[in-house]
Tab-separated table of C-alpha atoms in Angstrom:
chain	number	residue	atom	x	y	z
A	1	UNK	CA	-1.404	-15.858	12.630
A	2	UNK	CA	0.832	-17.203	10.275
A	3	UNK	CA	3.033	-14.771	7.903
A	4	UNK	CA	4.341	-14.473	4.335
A	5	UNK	CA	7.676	-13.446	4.213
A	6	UNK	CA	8.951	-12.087	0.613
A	7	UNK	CA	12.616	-12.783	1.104
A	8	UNK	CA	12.824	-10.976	-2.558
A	9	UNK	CA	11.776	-7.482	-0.914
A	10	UNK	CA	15.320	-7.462	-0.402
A	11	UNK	CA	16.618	-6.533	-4.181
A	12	UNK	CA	14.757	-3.375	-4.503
A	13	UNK	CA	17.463	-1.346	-2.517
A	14	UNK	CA	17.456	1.982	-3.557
A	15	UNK	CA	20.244	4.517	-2.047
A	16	UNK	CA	18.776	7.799	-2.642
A	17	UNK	CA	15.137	9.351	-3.690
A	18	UNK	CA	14.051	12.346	-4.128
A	19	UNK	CA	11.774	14.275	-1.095
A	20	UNK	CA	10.295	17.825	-1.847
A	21	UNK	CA	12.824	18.315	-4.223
A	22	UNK	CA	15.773	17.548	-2.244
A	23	UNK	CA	18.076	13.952	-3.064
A	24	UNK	CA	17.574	12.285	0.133
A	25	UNK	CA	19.224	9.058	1.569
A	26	UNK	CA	16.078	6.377	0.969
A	27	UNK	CA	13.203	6.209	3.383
A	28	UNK	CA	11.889	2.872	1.589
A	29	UNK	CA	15.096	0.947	2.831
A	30	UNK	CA	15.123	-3.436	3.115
A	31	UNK	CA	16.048	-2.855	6.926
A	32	UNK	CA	12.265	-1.796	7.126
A	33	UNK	CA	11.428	-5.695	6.802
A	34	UNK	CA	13.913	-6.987	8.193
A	35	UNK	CA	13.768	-5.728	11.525
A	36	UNK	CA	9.380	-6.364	10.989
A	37	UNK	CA	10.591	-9.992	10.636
A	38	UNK	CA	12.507	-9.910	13.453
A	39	UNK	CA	9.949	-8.781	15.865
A	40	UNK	CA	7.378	-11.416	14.077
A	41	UNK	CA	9.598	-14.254	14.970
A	42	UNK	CA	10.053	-12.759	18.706
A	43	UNK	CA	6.866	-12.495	19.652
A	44	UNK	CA	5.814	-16.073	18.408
A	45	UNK	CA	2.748	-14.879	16.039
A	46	UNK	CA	3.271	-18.375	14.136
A	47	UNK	CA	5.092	-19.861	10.998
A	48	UNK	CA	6.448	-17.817	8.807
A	49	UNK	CA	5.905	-18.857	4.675
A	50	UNK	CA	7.169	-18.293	1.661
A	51	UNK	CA	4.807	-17.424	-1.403
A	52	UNK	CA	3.941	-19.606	-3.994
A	53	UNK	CA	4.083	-17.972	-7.610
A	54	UNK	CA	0.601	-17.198	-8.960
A	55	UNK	CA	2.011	-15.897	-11.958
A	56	UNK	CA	1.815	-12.963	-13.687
A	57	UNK	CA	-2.158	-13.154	-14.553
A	58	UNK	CA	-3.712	-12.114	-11.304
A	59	UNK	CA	-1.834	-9.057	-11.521
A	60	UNK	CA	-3.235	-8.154	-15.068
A	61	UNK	CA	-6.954	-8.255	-13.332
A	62	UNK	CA	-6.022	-4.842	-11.952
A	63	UNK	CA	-2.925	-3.244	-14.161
A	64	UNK	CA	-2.555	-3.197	-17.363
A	65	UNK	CA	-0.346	-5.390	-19.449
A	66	UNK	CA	1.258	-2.271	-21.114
A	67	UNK	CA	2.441	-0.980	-17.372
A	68	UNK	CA	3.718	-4.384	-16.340
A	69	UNK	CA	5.674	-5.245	-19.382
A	70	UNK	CA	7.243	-1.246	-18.772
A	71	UNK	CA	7.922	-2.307	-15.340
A	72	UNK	CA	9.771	-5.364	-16.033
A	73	UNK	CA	12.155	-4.263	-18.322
A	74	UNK	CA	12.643	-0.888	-17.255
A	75	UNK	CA	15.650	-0.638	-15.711
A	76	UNK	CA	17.609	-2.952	-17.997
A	77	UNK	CA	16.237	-0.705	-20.975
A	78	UNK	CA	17.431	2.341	-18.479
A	79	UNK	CA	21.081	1.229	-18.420
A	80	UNK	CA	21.097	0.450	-22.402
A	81	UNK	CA	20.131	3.950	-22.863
A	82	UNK	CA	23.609	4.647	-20.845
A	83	UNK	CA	21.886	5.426	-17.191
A	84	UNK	CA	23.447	4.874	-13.849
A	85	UNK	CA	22.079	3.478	-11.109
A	86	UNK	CA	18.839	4.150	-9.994
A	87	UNK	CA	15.970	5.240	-12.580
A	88	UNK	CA	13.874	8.629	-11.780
A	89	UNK	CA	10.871	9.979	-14.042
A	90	UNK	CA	11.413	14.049	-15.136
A	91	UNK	CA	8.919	14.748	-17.392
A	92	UNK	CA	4.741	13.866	-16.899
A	93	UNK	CA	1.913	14.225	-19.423
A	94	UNK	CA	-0.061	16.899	-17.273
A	95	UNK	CA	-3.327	18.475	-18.278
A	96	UNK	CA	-3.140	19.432	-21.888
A	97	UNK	CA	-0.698	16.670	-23.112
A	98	UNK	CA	-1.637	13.067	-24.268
A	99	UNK	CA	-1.426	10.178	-22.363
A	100	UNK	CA	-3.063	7.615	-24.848
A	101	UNK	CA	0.023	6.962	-27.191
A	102	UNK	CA	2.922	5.161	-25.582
A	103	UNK	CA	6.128	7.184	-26.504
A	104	UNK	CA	9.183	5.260	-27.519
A	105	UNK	CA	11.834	7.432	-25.461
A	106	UNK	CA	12.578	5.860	-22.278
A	107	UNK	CA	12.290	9.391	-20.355
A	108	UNK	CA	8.693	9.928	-21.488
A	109	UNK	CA	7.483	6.088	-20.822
A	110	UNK	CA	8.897	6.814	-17.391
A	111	UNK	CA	6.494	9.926	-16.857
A	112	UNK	CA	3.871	8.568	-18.786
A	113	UNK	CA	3.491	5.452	-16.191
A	114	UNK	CA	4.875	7.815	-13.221
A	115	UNK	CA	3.344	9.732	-10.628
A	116	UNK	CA	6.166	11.657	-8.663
A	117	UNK	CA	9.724	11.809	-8.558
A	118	UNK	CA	10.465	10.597	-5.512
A	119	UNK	CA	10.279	6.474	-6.185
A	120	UNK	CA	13.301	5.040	-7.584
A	121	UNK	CA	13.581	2.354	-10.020
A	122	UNK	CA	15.968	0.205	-9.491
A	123	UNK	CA	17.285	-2.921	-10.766
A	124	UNK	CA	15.224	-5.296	-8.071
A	125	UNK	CA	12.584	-3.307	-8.145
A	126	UNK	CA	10.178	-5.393	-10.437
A	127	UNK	CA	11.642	-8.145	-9.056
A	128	UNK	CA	10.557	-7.116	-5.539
A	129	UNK	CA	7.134	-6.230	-6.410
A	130	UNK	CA	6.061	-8.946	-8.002
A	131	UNK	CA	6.711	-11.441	-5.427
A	132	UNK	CA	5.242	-9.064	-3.193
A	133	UNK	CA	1.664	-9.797	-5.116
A	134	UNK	CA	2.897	-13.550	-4.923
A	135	UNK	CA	3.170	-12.815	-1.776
A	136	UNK	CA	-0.359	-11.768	-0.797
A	137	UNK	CA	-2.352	-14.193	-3.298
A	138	UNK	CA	-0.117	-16.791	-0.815
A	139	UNK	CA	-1.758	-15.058	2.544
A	140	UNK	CA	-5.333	-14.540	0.549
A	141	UNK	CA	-5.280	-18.362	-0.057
A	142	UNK	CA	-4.815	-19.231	3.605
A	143	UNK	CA	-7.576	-16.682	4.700
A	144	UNK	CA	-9.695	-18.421	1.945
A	145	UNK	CA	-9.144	-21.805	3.144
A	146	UNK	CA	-10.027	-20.986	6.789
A	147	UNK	CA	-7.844	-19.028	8.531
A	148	UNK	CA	-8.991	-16.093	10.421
A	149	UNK	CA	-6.682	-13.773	9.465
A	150	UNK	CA	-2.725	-14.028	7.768
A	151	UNK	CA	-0.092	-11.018	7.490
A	152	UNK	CA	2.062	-10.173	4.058
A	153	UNK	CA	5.294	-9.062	4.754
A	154	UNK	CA	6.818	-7.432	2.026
A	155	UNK	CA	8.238	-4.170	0.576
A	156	UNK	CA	7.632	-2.030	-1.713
A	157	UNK	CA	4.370	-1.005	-0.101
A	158	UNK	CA	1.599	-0.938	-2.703
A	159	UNK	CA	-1.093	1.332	-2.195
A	160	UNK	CA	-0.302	4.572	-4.161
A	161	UNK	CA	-0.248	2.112	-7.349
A	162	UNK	CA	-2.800	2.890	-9.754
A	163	UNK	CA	-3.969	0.143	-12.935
A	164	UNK	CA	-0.840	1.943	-15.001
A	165	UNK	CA	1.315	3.863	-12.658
A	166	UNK	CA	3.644	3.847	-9.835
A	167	UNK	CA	5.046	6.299	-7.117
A	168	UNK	CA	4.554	6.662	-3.257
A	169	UNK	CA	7.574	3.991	-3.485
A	170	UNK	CA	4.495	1.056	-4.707
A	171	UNK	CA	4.845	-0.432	-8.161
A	172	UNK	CA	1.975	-3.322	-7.672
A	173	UNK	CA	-1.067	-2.347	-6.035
A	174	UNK	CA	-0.902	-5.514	-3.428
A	175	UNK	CA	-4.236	-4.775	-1.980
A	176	UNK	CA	-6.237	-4.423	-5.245
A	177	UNK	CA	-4.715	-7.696	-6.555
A	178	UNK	CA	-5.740	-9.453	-3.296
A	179	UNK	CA	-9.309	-7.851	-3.772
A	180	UNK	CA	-9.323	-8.865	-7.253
A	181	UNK	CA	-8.422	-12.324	-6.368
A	182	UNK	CA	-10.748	-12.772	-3.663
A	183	UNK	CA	-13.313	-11.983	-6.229
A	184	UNK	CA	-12.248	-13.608	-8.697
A	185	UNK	CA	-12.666	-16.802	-6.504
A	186	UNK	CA	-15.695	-16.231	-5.094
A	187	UNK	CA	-16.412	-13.613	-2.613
A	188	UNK	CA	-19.249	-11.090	-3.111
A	189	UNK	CA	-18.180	-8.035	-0.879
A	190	UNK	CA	-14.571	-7.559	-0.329
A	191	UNK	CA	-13.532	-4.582	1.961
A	192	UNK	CA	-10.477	-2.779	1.774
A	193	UNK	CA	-9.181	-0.354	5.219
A	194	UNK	CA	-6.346	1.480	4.326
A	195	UNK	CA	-4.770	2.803	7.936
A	196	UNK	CA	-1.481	4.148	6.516
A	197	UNK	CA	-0.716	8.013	7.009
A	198	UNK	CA	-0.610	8.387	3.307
A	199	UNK	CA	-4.259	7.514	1.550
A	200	UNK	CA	-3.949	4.970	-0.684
A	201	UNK	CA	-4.506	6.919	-4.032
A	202	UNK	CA	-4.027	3.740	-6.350
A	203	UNK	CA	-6.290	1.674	-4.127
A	204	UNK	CA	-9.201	4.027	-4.361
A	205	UNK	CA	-8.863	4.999	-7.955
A	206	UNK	CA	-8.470	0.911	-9.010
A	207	UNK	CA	-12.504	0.473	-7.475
A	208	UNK	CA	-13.948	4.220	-7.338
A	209	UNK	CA	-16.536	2.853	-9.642
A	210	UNK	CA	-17.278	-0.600	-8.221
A	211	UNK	CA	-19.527	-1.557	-5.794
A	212	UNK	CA	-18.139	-4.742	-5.201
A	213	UNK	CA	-14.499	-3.357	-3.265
A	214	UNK	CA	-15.474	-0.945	-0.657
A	215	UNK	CA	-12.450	0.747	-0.071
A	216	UNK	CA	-12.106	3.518	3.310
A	217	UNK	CA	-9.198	5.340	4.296
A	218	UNK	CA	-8.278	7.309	7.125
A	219	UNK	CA	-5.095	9.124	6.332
A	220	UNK	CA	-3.265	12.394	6.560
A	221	UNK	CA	-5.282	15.525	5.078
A	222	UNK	CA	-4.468	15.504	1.195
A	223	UNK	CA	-3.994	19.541	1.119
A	224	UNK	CA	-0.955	19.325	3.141
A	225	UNK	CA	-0.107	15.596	3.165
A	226	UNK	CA	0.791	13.242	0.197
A	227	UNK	CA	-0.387	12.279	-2.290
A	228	UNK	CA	-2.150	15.866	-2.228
A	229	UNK	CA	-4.682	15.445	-4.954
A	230	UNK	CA	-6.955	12.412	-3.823
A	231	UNK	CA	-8.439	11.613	-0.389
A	232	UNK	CA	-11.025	14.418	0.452
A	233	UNK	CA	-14.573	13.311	2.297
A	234	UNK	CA	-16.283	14.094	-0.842
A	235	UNK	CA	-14.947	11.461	-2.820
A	236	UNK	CA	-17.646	8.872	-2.561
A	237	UNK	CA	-17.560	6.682	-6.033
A	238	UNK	CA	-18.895	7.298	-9.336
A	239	UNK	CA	-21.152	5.318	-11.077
A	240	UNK	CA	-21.925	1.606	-9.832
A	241	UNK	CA	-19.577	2.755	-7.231
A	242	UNK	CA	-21.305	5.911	-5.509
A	243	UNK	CA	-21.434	4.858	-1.821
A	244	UNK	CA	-18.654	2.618	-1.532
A	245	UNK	CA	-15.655	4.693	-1.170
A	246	UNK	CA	-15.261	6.503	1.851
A	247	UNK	CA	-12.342	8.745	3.161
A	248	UNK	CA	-11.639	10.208	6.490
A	249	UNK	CA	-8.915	12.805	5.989
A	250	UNK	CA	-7.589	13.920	9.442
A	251	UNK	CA	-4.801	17.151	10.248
A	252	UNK	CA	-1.388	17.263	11.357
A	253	UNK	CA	-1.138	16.039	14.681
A	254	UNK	CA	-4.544	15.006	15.277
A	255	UNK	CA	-4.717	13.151	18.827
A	256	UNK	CA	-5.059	9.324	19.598
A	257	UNK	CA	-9.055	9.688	20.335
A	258	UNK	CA	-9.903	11.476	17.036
A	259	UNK	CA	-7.610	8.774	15.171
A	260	UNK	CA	-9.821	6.559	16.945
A	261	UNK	CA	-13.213	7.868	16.225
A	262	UNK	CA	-11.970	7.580	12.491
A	263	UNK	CA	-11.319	4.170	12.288
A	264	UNK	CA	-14.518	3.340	14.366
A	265	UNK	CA	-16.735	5.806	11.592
A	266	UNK	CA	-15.166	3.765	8.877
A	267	UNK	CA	-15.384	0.544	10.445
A	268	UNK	CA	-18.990	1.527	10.744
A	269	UNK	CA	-19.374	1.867	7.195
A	270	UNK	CA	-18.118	-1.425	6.403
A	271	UNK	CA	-19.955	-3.457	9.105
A	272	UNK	CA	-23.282	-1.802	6.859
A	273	UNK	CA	-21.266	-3.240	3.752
A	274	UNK	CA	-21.034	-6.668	5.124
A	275	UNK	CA	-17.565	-7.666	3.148
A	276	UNK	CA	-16.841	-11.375	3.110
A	277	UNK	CA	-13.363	-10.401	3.216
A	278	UNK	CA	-11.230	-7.601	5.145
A	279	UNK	CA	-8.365	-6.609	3.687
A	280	UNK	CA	-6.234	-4.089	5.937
A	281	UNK	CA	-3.317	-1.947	4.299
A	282	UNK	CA	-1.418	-1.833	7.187
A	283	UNK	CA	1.129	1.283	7.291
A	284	UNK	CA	2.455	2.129	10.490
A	285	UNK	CA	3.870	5.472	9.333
A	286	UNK	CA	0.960	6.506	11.804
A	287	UNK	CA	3.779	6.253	14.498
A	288	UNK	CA	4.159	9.585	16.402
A	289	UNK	CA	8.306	9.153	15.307
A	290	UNK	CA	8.080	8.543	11.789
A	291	UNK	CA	10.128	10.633	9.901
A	292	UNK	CA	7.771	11.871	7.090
A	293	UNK	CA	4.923	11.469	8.653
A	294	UNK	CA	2.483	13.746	11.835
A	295	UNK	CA	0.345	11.356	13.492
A	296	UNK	CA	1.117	10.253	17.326
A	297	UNK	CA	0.024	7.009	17.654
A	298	UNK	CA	2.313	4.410	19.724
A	299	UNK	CA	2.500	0.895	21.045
A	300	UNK	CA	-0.758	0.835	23.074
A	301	UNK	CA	-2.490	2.494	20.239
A	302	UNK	CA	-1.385	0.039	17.596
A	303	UNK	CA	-2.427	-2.512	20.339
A	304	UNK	CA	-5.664	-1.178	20.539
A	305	UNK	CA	-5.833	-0.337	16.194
A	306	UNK	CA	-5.465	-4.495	16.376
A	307	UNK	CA	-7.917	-5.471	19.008
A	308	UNK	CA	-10.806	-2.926	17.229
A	309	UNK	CA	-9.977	-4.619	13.865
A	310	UNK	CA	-10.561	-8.038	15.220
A	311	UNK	CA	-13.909	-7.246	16.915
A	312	UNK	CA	-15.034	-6.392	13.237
A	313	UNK	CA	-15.254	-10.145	13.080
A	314	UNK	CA	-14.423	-10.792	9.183
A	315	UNK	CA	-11.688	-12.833	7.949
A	316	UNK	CA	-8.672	-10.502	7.845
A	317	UNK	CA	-5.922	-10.040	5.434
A	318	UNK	CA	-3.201	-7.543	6.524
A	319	UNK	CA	-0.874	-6.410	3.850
A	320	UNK	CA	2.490	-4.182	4.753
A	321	UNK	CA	2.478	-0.655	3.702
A	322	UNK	CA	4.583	2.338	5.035
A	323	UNK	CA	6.459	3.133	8.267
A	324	UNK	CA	9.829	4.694	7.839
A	325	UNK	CA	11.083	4.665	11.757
A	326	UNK	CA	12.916	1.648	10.687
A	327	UNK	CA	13.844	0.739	14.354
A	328	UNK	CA	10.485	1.263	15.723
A	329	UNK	CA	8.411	-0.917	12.761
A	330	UNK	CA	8.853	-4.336	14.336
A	331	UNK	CA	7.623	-3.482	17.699
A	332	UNK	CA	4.534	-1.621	15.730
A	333	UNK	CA	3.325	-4.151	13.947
A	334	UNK	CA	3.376	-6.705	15.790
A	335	UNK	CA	1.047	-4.684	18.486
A	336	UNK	CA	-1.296	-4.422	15.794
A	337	UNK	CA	-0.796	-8.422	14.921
A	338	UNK	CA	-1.020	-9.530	19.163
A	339	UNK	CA	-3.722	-6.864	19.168
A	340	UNK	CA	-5.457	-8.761	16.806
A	341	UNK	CA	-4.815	-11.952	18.070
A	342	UNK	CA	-5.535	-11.234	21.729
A	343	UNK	CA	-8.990	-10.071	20.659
C-alpha cells in the first residue's frame, strides 16, 4: 500500500487550545504524524509519496469560496489587527442572529465560519490543510488508476469540516473533497466510513441530501461525546438523500464485540449501496488510551478493524483523522494498514 506523506502537516503547530473551557497544551500536535510515519516506514507497507498540487478548484466542489479565501488569509489579517499567536473564535451567530451577511470585523468572521473554540488558527494552518486535500486527490488518483487501496497521511484531520466552517481541529473536509473528486471523475456510488471516536459532523452534513455519497459513522454517542449535536440513528438524509446516511452512535466504554457488530451493521449497509469507491476516515482515537476519547479498542482490534475492511472488497482510500495517544498512533495504524493488507 503505498502512502502520501504531507510533509507540510508540519506548520500547523499550535501550542495551546482550548478543552471544555480550560487552555490546554494541544492534543492536535505534528508529533502525531511523525511518529505514524515512522511506524509506516518500519513495517514496510510500501513507498511513501509526496502530493501533487491539484489546486485550489477541487476544494471549491465542496466549500465555499467565501470560507477558503477566510481561511487563507486569516491569520495574517489576525496579526494586522494586533493579535498574538494563535487565532481563537469568541463570538458565534447562534439561533436568532444572521449568518447570511459576512461581517467585516475579524472576531465575527471568525465565529461566523467557526464551530467551537477549541481549534486554533495558526499561522500554518491553511497552509497545512490544503496540502492535506493535495494530499488525498494524490492517494484518490492512485486508487483510480488501479491500486487497491492507498493511505493519506496528513494532519489536521478533516472530518468535523463543514462546506463553510471549521473546528474539531479540521479546516478542509479531506474526505468530502476525495468523494467529490471521485465523482467528479467518474464514479457513480462513492462510500464514505467514518471509524473515528468523534462522528464526522462536516462529512455528513456536506452529502445529507445526496444519494450519490453514502456516508456511515460509528462514533461516540453525540449526547455525551463531541461534536454533541449531530450523529443520532435517526439522522438518515433528507431529500434525494433519505437512506444514505447512516449513524451508529455507541456509549462510553462500549466493549470490542459491540464496536464490532457496528462496523459489520454499517458495512452491511454499504455492501447494499454497492460504492465504486471506499473511502475510510481513519481516526484511531478509538484506542482504549487516548486521552479524550472512551473506546477500548487495541492492536489486535485495529488488526482485525483492517482485515474486515478489506473483505468489503472495494477499492479503498484511507484518509488520517484523530488519535491523540501520540506514542501509541504509529503502532495503530499500521495494524489497521497490515490488517488490510494481510486480508
Amino acid at each position: 500500500m503505498q502512502t502520501v506523506f504531507n510533509a507540510g502537516h508540519a506548520l500547523h503547530a499550535a501550542t495551546h487550545e482550548f478543552f471544555r473551557g480550560r487552555l490546554v497544551p494541544a492534543f492536535e500536535v505534528p508529533a502525531r504524524a511523525d511518529y505514524i510515519l515512522q511506524a509506516v516506514r518500519a513495517a514496510g507497507l510500501g513507498e511513501v509519496l509526496a502530493p501533487v498540487d491539484h489546486g485550489r478548484a477541487p476544494l471549491e466542489r465542496v466549500h465555499s469560496a467565501r470560507y477558503l479565501d477566510f481561511i487563507e488569509g486569516a491569520h495574517a489579517e489576525w496579526l494586522s489587527t494586533g493579535g498574538e499567536g494563535d487565532a481563537f473564535p469568541a463570538v458565534w451567530p447562534v439561533r436568532s442572529l444572521r449568518s447570511d451577511l459576512e461581517p467585516i470585523s475579524f472576531a465575527a468572521r471568525m465565529g461566523l465560519y467557526s464551530m467551537d473554540s477549541g481549534t486554533p488558527l495558526t499561522a500554518g494552518s491553511w497552509a497545512a490543510a490544503h496540502a492535506g486535500a493535495q494530499a488525498s486527490l494524490t492517494a484518490l488518483d492512485l486508487v483510480l488508476a488501479g491500486e487497491r487501496s492507498a493511505y493519506v497521511l496528513t494532519r489536521p484531520p478533516g472530518h468535523h469540516a463543514g462546506a463553510d466552517f471549521f473546528g474539531g481541529y479540521c479546516f478542509i473536509n479531506n474526505a468530502a473533497v476525495a468523494a467529490q473528486a471521485a465523482r467528479d471523475a467518474g464514479l457513480a456510488r462513492v462510500a464514505i466510513l467514518d471509524v473515528d471516536y468523534h462522528h464526522g459532523n462536516g462529512t455528513q452534513a456536506i452529502f445529507y441530501d445526496r444519494a450519490d455519497v453514502f456516508f456511515a459513522s460509528l462514533h461516540g454517542d453525540p449526547r455525551t461525546e463531541y461534536p454533541f449535536f449531530l450523529g443520532h440513528a435517526d439522522e438518515t438524509g433528507a431529500g434525494e438523500g433519505v437512506g444514505f446516511n447512516a449513524n451508529f452512535p455507541l456509549p462510553v466504554g462500549v466493549d470490542n464485540d459491540d464496536w464490532f457488530a457496528a462496523l459489520d451493521a454499517a458495512l452491511a449497509r454499504l455492501t447494499a449501496y454497492q460504492p465504486d469507491l471506499l473511502i475510510v476516515s481513519l481516526g484511531v482515537d478509538t484506542y482504549g488510551g487516548d486521552p479524550i476519547s472512551h473506546f477500548k479498542l487495541d492492536e489486535p482490534e485495529f488488526r482485525r478493524m483492517g482485515e474486515r475492511i478489506a473483505r468489503f472488497g472495494a477499492p479503498t482510500l484511507f484518509l488520517q483523522e484523530g488519535g491523540y495517544a501520540t506514542e501509541a498512533i504509529g503502532r495503530n495504524v499500521v495494524a489497521v494498514l497490515a490488517g488490510f493488507e494481510t486480508e
